[in-house]
Short mmCIF file of C-alpha atoms in Angstrom, two decimals:
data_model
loop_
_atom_site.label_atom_id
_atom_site.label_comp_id
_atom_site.label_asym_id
_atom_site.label_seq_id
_atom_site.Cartn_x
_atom_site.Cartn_y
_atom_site.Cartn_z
CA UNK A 169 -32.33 288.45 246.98
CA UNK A 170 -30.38 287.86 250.01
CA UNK A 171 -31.72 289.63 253.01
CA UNK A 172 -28.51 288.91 254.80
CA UNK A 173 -25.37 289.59 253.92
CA UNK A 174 -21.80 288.14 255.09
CA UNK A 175 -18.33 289.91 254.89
CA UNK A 176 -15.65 289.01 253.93
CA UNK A 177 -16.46 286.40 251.53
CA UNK A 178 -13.04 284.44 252.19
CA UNK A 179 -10.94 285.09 255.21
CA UNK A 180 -7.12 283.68 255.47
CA UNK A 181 -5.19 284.05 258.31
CA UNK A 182 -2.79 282.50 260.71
CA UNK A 183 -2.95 281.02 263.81
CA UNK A 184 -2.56 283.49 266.98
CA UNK A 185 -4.27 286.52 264.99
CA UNK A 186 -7.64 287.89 265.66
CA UNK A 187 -10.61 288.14 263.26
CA UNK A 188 -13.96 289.48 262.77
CA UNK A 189 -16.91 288.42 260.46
CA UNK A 190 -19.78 290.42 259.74
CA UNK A 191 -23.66 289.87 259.24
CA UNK A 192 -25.89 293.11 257.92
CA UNK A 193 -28.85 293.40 256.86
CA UNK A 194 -31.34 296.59 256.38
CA UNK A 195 -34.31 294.58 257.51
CA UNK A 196 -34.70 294.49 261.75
CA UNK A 197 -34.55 290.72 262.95
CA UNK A 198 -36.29 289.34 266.06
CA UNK A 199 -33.24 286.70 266.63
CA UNK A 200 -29.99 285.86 265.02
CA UNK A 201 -28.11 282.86 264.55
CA UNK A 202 -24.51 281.82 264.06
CA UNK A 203 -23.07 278.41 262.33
CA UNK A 204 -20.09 276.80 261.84
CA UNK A 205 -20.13 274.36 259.39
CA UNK A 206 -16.93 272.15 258.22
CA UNK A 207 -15.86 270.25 255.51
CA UNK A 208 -18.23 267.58 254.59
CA UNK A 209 -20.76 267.94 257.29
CA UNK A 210 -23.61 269.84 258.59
CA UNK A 211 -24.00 273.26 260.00
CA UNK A 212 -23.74 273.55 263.77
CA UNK A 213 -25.32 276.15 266.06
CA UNK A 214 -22.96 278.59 267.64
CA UNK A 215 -25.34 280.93 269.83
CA UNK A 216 -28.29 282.68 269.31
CA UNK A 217 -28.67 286.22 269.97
CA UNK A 218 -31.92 287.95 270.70
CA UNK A 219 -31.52 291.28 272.01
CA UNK A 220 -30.14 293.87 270.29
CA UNK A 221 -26.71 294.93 272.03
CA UNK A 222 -26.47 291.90 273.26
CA UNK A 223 -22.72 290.37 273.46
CA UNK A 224 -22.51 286.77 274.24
CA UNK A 225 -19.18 284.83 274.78
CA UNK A 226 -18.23 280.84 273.88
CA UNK A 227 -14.77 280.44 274.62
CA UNK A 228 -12.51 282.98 271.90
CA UNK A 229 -15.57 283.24 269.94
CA UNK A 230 -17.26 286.90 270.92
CA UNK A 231 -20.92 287.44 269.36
CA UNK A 232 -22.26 291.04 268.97
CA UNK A 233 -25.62 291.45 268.19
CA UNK A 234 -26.50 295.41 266.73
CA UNK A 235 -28.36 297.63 268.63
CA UNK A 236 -31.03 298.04 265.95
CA UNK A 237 -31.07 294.14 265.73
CA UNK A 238 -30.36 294.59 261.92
CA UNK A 239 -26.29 293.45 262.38
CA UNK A 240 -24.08 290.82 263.60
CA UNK A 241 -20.48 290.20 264.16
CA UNK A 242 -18.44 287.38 265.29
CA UNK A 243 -14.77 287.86 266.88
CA UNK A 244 -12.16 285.10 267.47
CA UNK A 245 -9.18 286.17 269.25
CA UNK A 246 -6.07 284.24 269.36
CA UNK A 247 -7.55 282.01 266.31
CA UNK A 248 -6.35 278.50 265.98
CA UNK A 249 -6.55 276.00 262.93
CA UNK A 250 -9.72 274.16 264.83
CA UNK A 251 -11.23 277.91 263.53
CA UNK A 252 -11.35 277.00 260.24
CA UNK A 253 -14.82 276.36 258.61
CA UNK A 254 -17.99 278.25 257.12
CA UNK A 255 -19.55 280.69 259.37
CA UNK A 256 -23.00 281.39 258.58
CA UNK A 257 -25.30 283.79 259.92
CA UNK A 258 -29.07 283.03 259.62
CA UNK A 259 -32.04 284.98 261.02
CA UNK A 260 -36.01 285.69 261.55
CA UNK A 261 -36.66 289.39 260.22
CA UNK A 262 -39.71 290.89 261.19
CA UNK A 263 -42.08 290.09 258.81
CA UNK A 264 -41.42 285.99 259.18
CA UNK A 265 -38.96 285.58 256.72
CA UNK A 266 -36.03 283.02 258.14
CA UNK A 267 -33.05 282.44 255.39
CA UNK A 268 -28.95 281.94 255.87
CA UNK A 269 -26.54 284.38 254.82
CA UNK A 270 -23.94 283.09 251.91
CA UNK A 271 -21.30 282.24 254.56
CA UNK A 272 -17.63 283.16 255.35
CA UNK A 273 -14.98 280.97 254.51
CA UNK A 274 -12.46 281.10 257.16
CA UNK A 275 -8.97 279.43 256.97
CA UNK A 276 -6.59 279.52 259.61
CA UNK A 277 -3.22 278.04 259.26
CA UNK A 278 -0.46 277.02 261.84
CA UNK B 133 -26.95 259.99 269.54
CA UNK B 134 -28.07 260.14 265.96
CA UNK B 135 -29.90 263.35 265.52
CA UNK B 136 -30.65 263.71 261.60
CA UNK B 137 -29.89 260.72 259.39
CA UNK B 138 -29.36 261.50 255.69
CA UNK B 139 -29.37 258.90 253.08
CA UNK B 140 -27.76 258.27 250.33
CA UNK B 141 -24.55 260.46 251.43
CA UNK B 142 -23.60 260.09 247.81
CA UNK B 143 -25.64 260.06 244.48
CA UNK B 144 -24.66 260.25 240.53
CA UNK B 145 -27.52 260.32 238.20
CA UNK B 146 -28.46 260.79 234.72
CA UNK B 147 -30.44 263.90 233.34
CA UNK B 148 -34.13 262.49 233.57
CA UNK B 149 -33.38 260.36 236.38
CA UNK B 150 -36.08 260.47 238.93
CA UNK B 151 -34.73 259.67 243.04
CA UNK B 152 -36.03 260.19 246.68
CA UNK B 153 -33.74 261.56 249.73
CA UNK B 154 -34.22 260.82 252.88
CA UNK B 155 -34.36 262.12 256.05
CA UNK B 156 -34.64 261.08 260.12
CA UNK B 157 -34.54 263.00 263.05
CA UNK B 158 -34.69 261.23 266.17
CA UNK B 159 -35.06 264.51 268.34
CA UNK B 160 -38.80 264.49 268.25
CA UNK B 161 -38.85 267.68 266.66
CA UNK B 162 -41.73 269.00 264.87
CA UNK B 163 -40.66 271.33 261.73
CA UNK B 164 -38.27 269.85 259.51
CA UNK B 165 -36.74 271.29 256.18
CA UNK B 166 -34.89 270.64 252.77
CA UNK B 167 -31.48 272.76 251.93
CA UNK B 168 -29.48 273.16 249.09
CA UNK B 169 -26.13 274.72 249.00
CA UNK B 170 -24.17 275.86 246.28
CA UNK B 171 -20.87 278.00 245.90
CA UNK B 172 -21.39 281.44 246.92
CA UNK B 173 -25.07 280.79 247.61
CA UNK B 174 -25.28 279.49 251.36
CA UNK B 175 -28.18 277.80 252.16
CA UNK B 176 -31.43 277.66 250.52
CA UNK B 177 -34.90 276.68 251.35
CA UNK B 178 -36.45 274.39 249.32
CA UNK B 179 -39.72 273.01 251.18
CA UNK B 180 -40.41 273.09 254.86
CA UNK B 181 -42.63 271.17 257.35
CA UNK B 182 -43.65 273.16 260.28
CA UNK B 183 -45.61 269.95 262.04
CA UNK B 184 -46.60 266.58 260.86
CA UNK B 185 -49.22 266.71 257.75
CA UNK B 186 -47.89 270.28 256.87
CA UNK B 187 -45.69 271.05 254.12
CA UNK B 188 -44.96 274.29 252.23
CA UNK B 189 -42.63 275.69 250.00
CA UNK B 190 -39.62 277.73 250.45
CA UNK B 191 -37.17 279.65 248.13
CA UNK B 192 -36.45 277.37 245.21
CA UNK B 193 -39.00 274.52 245.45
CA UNK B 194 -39.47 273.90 241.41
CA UNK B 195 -38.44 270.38 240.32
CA UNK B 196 -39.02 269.27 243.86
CA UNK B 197 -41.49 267.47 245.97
CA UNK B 198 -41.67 266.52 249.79
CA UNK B 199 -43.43 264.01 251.80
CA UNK B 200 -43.80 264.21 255.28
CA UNK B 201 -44.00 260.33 255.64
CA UNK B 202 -44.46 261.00 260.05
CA UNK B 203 -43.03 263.03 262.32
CA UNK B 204 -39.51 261.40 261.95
CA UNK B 205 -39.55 261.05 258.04
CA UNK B 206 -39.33 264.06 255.51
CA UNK B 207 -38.13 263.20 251.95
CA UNK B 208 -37.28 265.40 249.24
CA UNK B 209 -38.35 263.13 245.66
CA UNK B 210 -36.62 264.70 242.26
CA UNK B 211 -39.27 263.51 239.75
CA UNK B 212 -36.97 264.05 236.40
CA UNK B 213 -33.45 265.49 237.96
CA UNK B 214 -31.77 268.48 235.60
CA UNK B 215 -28.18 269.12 236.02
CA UNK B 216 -28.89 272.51 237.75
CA UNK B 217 -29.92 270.33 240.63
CA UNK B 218 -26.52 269.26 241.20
CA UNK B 219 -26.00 270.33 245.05
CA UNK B 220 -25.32 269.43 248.16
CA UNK B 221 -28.55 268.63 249.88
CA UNK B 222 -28.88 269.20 253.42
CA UNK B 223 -31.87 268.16 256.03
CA UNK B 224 -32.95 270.21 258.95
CA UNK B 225 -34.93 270.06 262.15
CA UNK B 226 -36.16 272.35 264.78
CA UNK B 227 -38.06 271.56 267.51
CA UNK B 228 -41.03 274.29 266.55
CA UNK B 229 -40.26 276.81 263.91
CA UNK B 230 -37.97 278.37 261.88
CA UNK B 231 -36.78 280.81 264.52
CA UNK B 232 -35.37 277.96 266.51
CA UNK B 233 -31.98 276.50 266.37
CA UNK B 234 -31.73 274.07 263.40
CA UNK B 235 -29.96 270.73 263.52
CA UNK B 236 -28.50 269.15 260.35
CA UNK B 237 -27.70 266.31 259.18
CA UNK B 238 -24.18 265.75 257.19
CA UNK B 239 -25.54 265.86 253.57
CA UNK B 240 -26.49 264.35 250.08
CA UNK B 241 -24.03 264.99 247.27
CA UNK B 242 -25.80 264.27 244.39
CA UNK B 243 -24.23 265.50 240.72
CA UNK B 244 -26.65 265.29 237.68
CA UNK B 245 -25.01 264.35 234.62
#
Protein backbone atom coordinates (compact mmCIF):
# COMPACT_ATOMS: atom_id res chain seq x y z
CA UNK A 1 0.00 0.00 0.00
CA UNK A 2 1.34 3.35 -0.58
CA UNK A 3 1.11 5.57 2.41
CA UNK A 4 1.86 8.51 0.22
CA UNK A 5 0.35 9.54 -2.56
CA UNK A 6 1.45 11.98 -5.57
CA UNK A 7 -0.85 14.01 -7.96
CA UNK A 8 -0.88 14.37 -10.93
CA UNK A 9 0.71 11.34 -12.14
CA UNK A 10 2.13 13.15 -15.42
CA UNK A 11 2.30 16.86 -15.70
CA UNK A 12 2.99 18.69 -19.29
CA UNK A 13 3.39 22.10 -19.60
CA UNK A 14 5.27 24.92 -21.14
CA UNK A 15 7.82 27.04 -20.22
CA UNK A 16 6.71 30.46 -18.38
CA UNK A 17 3.52 28.68 -16.73
CA UNK A 18 3.15 27.86 -13.14
CA UNK A 19 2.54 24.42 -11.57
CA UNK A 20 1.75 22.64 -8.49
CA UNK A 21 2.36 18.96 -7.34
CA UNK A 22 0.79 17.40 -4.54
CA UNK A 23 1.81 14.88 -1.68
CA UNK A 24 -1.24 13.44 0.76
CA UNK A 25 -1.36 11.13 2.91
CA UNK A 26 -3.98 10.24 5.89
CA UNK A 27 -1.19 9.17 8.17
CA UNK A 28 0.57 12.44 10.25
CA UNK A 29 4.42 12.59 9.33
CA UNK A 30 7.17 13.93 11.62
CA UNK A 31 9.23 15.31 8.38
CA UNK A 32 8.79 15.43 4.68
CA UNK A 33 10.99 15.27 1.88
CA UNK A 34 11.09 16.46 -1.71
CA UNK A 35 13.26 14.92 -4.81
CA UNK A 36 14.01 15.65 -8.08
CA UNK A 37 15.29 13.00 -9.91
CA UNK A 38 16.27 13.13 -13.85
CA UNK A 39 16.77 10.98 -16.53
CA UNK A 40 19.27 8.36 -15.84
CA UNK A 41 20.43 9.39 -12.46
CA UNK A 42 19.71 9.47 -8.87
CA UNK A 43 17.22 11.27 -6.78
CA UNK A 44 18.35 14.58 -5.32
CA UNK A 45 17.14 16.31 -2.14
CA UNK A 46 15.11 19.40 -2.63
CA UNK A 47 14.25 20.57 1.10
CA UNK A 48 12.99 19.06 3.96
CA UNK A 49 10.11 20.28 5.77
CA UNK A 50 9.41 19.65 9.40
CA UNK A 51 6.81 21.74 10.76
CA UNK A 52 3.55 21.66 9.77
CA UNK A 53 2.64 25.11 7.98
CA UNK A 54 5.81 25.50 7.24
CA UNK A 55 6.59 27.20 3.66
CA UNK A 56 10.11 27.08 2.56
CA UNK A 57 11.48 28.75 -0.68
CA UNK A 58 14.59 27.52 -3.22
CA UNK A 59 14.60 29.79 -5.96
CA UNK A 60 10.85 29.32 -8.13
CA UNK A 61 10.43 26.21 -6.29
CA UNK A 62 7.78 27.05 -3.20
CA UNK A 63 7.36 24.03 -0.58
CA UNK A 64 4.19 23.90 1.62
CA UNK A 65 4.14 21.65 4.26
CA UNK A 66 0.15 20.96 5.75
CA UNK A 67 -0.81 22.12 8.87
CA UNK A 68 -1.71 18.65 10.13
CA UNK A 69 1.75 17.50 8.73
CA UNK A 70 -0.24 14.82 6.70
CA UNK A 71 0.23 17.00 3.08
CA UNK A 72 2.68 18.49 0.83
CA UNK A 73 2.80 20.63 -2.18
CA UNK A 74 5.42 21.92 -4.39
CA UNK A 75 4.93 25.22 -6.64
CA UNK A 76 7.19 26.36 -9.54
CA UNK A 77 6.35 29.61 -10.94
CA UNK A 78 7.57 30.82 -14.17
CA UNK A 79 8.70 27.00 -14.97
CA UNK A 80 11.54 26.48 -17.32
CA UNK A 81 12.69 23.25 -19.28
CA UNK A 82 15.66 22.76 -16.46
CA UNK A 83 12.04 21.83 -14.45
CA UNK A 84 11.62 18.83 -16.03
CA UNK A 85 12.22 15.56 -14.01
CA UNK A 86 10.51 13.18 -11.32
CA UNK A 87 9.43 14.84 -8.22
CA UNK A 88 9.13 12.60 -5.42
CA UNK A 89 7.87 13.11 -2.10
CA UNK A 90 9.13 10.76 0.69
CA UNK A 91 8.44 10.88 4.44
CA UNK A 92 8.71 9.46 8.24
CA UNK A 93 4.97 8.94 9.51
CA UNK A 94 4.53 8.55 12.99
CA UNK A 95 4.78 5.19 13.71
CA UNK A 96 8.52 4.82 11.91
CA UNK A 97 7.51 3.95 8.67
CA UNK A 98 9.84 5.98 5.92
CA UNK A 99 8.78 5.10 2.06
CA UNK A 100 8.67 7.47 -1.36
CA UNK A 101 5.62 8.42 -2.99
CA UNK A 102 5.22 7.03 -6.83
CA UNK A 103 6.52 10.36 -8.24
CA UNK A 104 5.32 13.10 -10.68
CA UNK A 105 6.51 13.22 -14.01
CA UNK A 106 6.94 16.73 -14.98
CA UNK A 107 7.75 17.95 -18.56
CA UNK A 108 8.24 21.35 -19.43
CA UNK A 109 8.84 22.42 -22.92
CA UNK A 110 10.24 25.70 -24.51
CA UNK B 1 33.42 14.40 -4.86
CA UNK B 2 32.12 10.91 -5.37
CA UNK B 3 29.38 10.39 -2.91
CA UNK B 4 27.69 6.86 -3.80
CA UNK B 5 29.43 4.70 -6.39
CA UNK B 6 27.21 2.11 -8.11
CA UNK B 7 28.58 -0.68 -10.09
CA UNK B 8 27.81 -2.29 -12.80
CA UNK B 9 25.67 0.80 -14.29
CA UNK B 10 24.45 -1.80 -16.73
CA UNK B 11 23.58 -5.59 -16.42
CA UNK B 12 21.73 -8.30 -18.83
CA UNK B 13 21.30 -11.67 -17.37
CA UNK B 14 19.72 -14.91 -17.87
CA UNK B 15 16.73 -16.29 -15.72
CA UNK B 16 18.76 -18.33 -13.00
CA UNK B 17 21.63 -16.15 -13.19
CA UNK B 18 22.99 -15.39 -9.82
CA UNK B 19 25.04 -11.51 -9.51
CA UNK B 20 26.18 -9.05 -6.71
CA UNK B 21 25.69 -5.02 -6.89
CA UNK B 22 27.64 -2.86 -5.43
CA UNK B 23 27.70 0.00 -3.54
CA UNK B 24 30.23 2.97 -1.96
CA UNK B 25 29.59 5.91 -0.16
CA UNK B 26 32.41 7.97 0.67
CA UNK B 27 30.34 10.38 3.01
CA UNK B 28 30.99 8.39 6.12
CA UNK B 29 27.50 7.83 6.58
CA UNK B 30 26.14 5.21 8.71
CA UNK B 31 22.65 3.73 7.29
CA UNK B 32 22.71 2.76 3.85
CA UNK B 33 19.86 1.14 1.67
CA UNK B 34 18.82 -0.88 -1.54
CA UNK B 35 15.95 0.68 -4.03
CA UNK B 36 14.15 -0.55 -6.76
CA UNK B 37 12.09 1.47 -9.08
CA UNK B 38 9.67 0.50 -11.48
CA UNK B 39 6.99 2.39 -13.67
CA UNK B 40 4.36 3.81 -11.63
CA UNK B 41 5.87 2.34 -8.47
CA UNK B 42 8.52 5.01 -7.17
CA UNK B 43 10.88 3.78 -4.98
CA UNK B 44 10.97 0.74 -2.98
CA UNK B 45 12.81 -0.58 -0.05
CA UNK B 46 14.39 -3.61 -0.38
CA UNK B 47 16.94 -4.08 2.67
CA UNK B 48 18.39 -1.37 4.82
CA UNK B 49 21.48 -0.92 7.06
CA UNK B 50 20.97 1.46 9.83
CA UNK B 51 24.92 1.13 11.11
CA UNK B 52 27.70 -1.17 10.30
CA UNK B 53 26.87 -5.04 11.24
CA UNK B 54 23.06 -4.22 10.98
CA UNK B 55 20.91 -5.18 8.25
CA UNK B 56 17.13 -5.57 7.96
CA UNK B 57 14.58 -5.88 5.54
CA UNK B 58 12.36 -3.48 3.91
CA UNK B 59 9.30 -3.68 1.53
CA UNK B 60 10.12 -6.27 -1.07
CA UNK B 61 13.26 -8.07 0.19
CA UNK B 62 12.37 -11.79 -1.32
CA UNK B 63 14.96 -13.03 -3.84
CA UNK B 64 17.42 -10.68 -2.26
CA UNK B 65 20.30 -10.64 0.08
CA UNK B 66 22.65 -7.80 1.50
CA UNK B 67 26.01 -7.65 2.96
CA UNK B 68 27.22 -4.92 4.80
CA UNK B 69 30.91 -5.68 3.78
CA UNK B 70 32.06 -2.12 6.24
CA UNK B 71 30.82 0.99 6.68
CA UNK B 72 31.52 2.07 3.02
CA UNK B 73 30.36 -1.26 1.29
CA UNK B 74 26.63 -2.50 1.08
CA UNK B 75 25.84 -5.03 -1.71
CA UNK B 76 22.66 -6.29 -2.81
CA UNK B 77 23.55 -10.35 -4.18
CA UNK B 78 20.52 -11.89 -6.52
CA UNK B 79 21.13 -15.61 -5.75
CA UNK B 80 18.94 -17.06 -8.90
CA UNK B 81 17.60 -13.63 -10.71
CA UNK B 82 13.68 -13.98 -12.08
CA UNK B 83 12.61 -11.66 -14.70
CA UNK B 84 10.32 -9.76 -12.22
CA UNK B 85 13.58 -8.45 -10.90
CA UNK B 86 14.15 -6.49 -13.89
CA UNK B 87 14.55 -2.80 -12.35
CA UNK B 88 16.43 -0.11 -11.93
CA UNK B 89 18.39 -0.53 -8.77
CA UNK B 90 19.28 2.37 -6.81
CA UNK B 91 21.76 2.74 -3.57
CA UNK B 92 21.21 5.09 -0.74
CA UNK B 93 22.92 6.69 2.22
CA UNK B 94 22.07 8.79 5.14
CA UNK B 95 24.17 9.88 7.61
CA UNK B 96 21.86 8.24 10.63
CA UNK B 97 18.43 7.08 9.76
CA UNK B 98 15.83 6.95 7.52
CA UNK B 99 14.41 10.32 8.45
CA UNK B 100 17.49 12.00 7.12
CA UNK B 101 18.15 13.25 3.71
CA UNK B 102 19.18 10.33 1.43
CA UNK B 103 21.93 10.51 -1.16
CA UNK B 104 21.90 8.26 -4.26
CA UNK B 105 23.88 7.01 -6.39
CA UNK B 106 22.99 7.03 -10.38
CA UNK B 107 21.76 3.37 -10.71
CA UNK B 108 21.98 -0.36 -11.89
CA UNK B 109 19.88 -1.26 -14.91
CA UNK B 110 19.76 -4.72 -14.87
CA UNK B 111 16.96 -6.65 -17.31
CA UNK B 112 16.44 -10.44 -16.61
CA UNK B 113 15.82 -12.36 -19.60
Amino acid sequence: TQLLEQSPQFLSIQEGENLTVYCNSSSVFSSLQWYRQEPGEGPVLLVTVVTGGEVKKLKRLTFQFGDARKDSSLHITAAQPGDTGLYLCAGTDSWGKFQFGAGTQVVVTP
Amino acid sequence: NAGVTQTPKFQVLKTGQSMTLQCAQDMNHNSMYWYRQDPGMGLRLIYYSASEGTTDKGEVPNGYNVSRLNKREFSLRLESAAPSQTSVYFCASSAWGDGQPQHFGDGTRLSIL
